[in-house]
PDB file of C-alpha atoms in Angstrom:
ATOM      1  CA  UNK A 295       0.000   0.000   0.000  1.00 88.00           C
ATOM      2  CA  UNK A 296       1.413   3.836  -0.448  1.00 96.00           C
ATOM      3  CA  UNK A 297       0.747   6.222   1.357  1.00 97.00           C
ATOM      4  CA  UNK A 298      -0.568   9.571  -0.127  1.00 98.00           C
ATOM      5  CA  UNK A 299      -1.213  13.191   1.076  1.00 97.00           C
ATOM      6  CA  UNK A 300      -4.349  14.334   0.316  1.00 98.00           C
ATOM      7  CA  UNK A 301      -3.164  16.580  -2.467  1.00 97.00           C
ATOM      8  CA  UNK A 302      -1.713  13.581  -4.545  1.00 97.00           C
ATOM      9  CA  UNK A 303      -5.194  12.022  -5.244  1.00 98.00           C
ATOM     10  CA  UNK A 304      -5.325  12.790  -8.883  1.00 96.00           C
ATOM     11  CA  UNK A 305      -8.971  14.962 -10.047  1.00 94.00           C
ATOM     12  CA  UNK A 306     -10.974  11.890 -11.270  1.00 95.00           C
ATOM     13  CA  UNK A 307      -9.457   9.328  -9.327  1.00 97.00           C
ATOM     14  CA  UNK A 308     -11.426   6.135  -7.836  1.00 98.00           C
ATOM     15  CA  UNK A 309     -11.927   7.657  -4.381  1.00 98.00           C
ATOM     16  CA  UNK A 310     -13.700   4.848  -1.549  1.00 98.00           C
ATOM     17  CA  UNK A 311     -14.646   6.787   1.361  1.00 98.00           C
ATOM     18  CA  UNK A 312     -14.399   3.763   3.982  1.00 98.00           C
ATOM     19  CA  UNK A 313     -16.187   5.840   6.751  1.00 98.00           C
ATOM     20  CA  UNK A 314     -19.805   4.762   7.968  1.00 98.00           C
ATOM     21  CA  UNK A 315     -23.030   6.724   6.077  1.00 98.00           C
ATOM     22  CA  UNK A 316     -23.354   9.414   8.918  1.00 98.00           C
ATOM     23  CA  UNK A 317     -20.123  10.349   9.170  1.00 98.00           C
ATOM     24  CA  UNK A 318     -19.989  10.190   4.408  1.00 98.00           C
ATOM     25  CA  UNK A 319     -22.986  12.289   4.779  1.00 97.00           C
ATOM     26  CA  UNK A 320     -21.740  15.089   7.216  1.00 97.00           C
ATOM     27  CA  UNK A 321     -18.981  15.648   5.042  1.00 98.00           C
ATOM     28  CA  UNK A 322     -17.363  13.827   2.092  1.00 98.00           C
ATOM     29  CA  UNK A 323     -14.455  14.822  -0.635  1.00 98.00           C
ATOM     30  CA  UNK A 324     -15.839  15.210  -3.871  1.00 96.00           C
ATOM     31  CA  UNK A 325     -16.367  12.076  -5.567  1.00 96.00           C
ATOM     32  CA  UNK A 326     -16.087   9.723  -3.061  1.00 98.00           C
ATOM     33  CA  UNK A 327     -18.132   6.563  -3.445  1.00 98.00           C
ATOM     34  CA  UNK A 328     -19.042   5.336  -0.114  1.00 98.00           C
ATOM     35  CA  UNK A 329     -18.287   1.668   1.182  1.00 98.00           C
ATOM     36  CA  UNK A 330     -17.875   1.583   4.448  1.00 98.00           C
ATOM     37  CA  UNK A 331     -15.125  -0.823   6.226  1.00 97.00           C
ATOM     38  CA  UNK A 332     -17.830  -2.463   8.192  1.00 97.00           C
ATOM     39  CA  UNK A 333     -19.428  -4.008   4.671  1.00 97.00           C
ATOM     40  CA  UNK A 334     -16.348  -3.802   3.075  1.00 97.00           C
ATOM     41  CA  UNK A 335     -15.451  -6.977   2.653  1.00 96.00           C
ATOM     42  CA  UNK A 336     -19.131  -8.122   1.321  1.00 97.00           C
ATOM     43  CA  UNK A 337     -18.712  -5.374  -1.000  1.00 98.00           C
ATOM     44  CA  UNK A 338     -15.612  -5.137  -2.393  1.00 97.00           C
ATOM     45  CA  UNK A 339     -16.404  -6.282  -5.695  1.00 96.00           C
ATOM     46  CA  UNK A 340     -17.670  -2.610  -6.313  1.00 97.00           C
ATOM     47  CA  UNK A 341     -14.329  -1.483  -6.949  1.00 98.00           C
ATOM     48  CA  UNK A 342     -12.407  -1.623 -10.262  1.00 97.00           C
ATOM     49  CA  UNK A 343      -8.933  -3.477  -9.696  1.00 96.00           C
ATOM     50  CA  UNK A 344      -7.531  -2.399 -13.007  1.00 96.00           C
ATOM     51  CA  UNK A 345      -7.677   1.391 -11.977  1.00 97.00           C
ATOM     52  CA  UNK A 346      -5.976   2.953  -9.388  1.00 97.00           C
ATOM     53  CA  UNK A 347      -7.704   2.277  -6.057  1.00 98.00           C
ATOM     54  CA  UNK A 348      -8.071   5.540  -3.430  1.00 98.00           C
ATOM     55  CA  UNK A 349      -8.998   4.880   0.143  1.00 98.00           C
ATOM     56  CA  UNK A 350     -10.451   7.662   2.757  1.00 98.00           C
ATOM     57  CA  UNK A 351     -11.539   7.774   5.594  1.00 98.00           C
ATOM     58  CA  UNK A 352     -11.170  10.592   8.724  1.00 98.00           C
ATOM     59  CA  UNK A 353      -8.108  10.234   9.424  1.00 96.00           C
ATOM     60  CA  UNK A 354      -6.118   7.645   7.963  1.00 94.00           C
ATOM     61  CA  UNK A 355      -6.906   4.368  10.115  1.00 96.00           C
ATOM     62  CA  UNK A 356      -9.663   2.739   8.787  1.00 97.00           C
ATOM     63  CA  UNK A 357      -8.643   3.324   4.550  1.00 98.00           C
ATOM     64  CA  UNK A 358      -5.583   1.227   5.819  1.00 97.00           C
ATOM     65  CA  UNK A 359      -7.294  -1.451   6.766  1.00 97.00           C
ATOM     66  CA  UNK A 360      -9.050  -1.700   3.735  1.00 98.00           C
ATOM     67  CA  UNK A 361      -5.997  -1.001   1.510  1.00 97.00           C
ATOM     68  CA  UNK A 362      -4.444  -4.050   3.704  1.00 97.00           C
ATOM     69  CA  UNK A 363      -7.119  -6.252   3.178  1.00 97.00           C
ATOM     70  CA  UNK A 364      -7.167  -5.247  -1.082  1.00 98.00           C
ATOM     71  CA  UNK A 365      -3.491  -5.984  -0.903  1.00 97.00           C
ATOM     72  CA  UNK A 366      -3.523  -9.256   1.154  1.00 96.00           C
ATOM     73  CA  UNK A 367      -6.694 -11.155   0.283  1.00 95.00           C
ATOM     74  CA  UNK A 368      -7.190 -10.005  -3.219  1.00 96.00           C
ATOM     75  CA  UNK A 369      -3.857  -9.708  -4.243  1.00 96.00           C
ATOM     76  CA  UNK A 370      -4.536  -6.090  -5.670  1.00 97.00           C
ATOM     77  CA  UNK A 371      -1.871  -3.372  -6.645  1.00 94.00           C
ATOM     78  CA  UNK A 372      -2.543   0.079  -7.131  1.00 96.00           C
ATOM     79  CA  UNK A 373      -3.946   0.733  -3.512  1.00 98.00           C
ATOM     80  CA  UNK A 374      -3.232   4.282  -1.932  1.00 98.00           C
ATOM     81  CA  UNK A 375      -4.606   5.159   1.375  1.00 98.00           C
ATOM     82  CA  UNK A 376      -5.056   8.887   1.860  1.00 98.00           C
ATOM     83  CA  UNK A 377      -3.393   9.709   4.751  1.00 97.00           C
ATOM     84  CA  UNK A 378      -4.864  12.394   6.793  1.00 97.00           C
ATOM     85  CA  UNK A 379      -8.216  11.197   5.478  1.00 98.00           C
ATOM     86  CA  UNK A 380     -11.189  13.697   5.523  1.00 98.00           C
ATOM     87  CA  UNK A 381      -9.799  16.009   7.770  1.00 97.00           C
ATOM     88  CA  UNK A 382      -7.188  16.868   5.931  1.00 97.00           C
ATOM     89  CA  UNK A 383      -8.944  17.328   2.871  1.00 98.00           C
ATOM     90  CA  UNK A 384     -10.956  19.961   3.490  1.00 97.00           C
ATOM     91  CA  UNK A 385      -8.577  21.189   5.915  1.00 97.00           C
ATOM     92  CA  UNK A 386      -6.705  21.890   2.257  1.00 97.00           C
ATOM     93  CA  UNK A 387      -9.843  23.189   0.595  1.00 97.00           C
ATOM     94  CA  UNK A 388     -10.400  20.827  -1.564  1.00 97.00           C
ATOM     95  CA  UNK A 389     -13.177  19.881  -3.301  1.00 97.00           C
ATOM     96  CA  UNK A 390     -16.167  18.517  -0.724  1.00 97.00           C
ATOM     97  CA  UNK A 391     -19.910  18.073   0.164  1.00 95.00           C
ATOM     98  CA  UNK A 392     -21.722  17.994   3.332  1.00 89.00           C
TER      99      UNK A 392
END
């Protein structure tokens, strides 16, 4: 897995927000899909392995253990976890709802 600030996440990318659906609904970064870790697993079959994968979450926690478990059990590359998570992106002023 690498780790990423949240000003690396290319415009467009294939952003998971990890977090549960209060917490996505509060406040989310633009484009984030929402699966959140607790149906992750069931669930992970949303998410295109031949594209770069993003993971967010508040912090930085959580999108790491779903980056692990992409890495580990499905043998997938291309996994960033957004370090800083939510926070930190509109902390930057980047692009978000809520």
């Amino acid at each position: 897995m690498k780790e990423v600030s949240v000003t690396e996440v290319p415009a467009g990318a294939q952003l998971i927000d990890v977090r549960e659906p209060d917490e996505y609904a509060a406040v989310r970064a633009e484009g984030a899909v929402n699966i959140p870790l607790s149906e992750f697993v069931a669930r992970a079959d949303e998410i295109d392995p031949e594209q770069d994968i993003y993971l967010i979450c508040k912090s930085g926690g959580r999108s790491a253990q779903a980056a692990q478990y992409l890495e580990q059990a499905r043998g997938w590359d291309g996994v960033h976890n957004v370090t800083g998570g939510t926070t930190a992106w509109v902390e930057q002023g980047l692009p978000h709802q809520s």
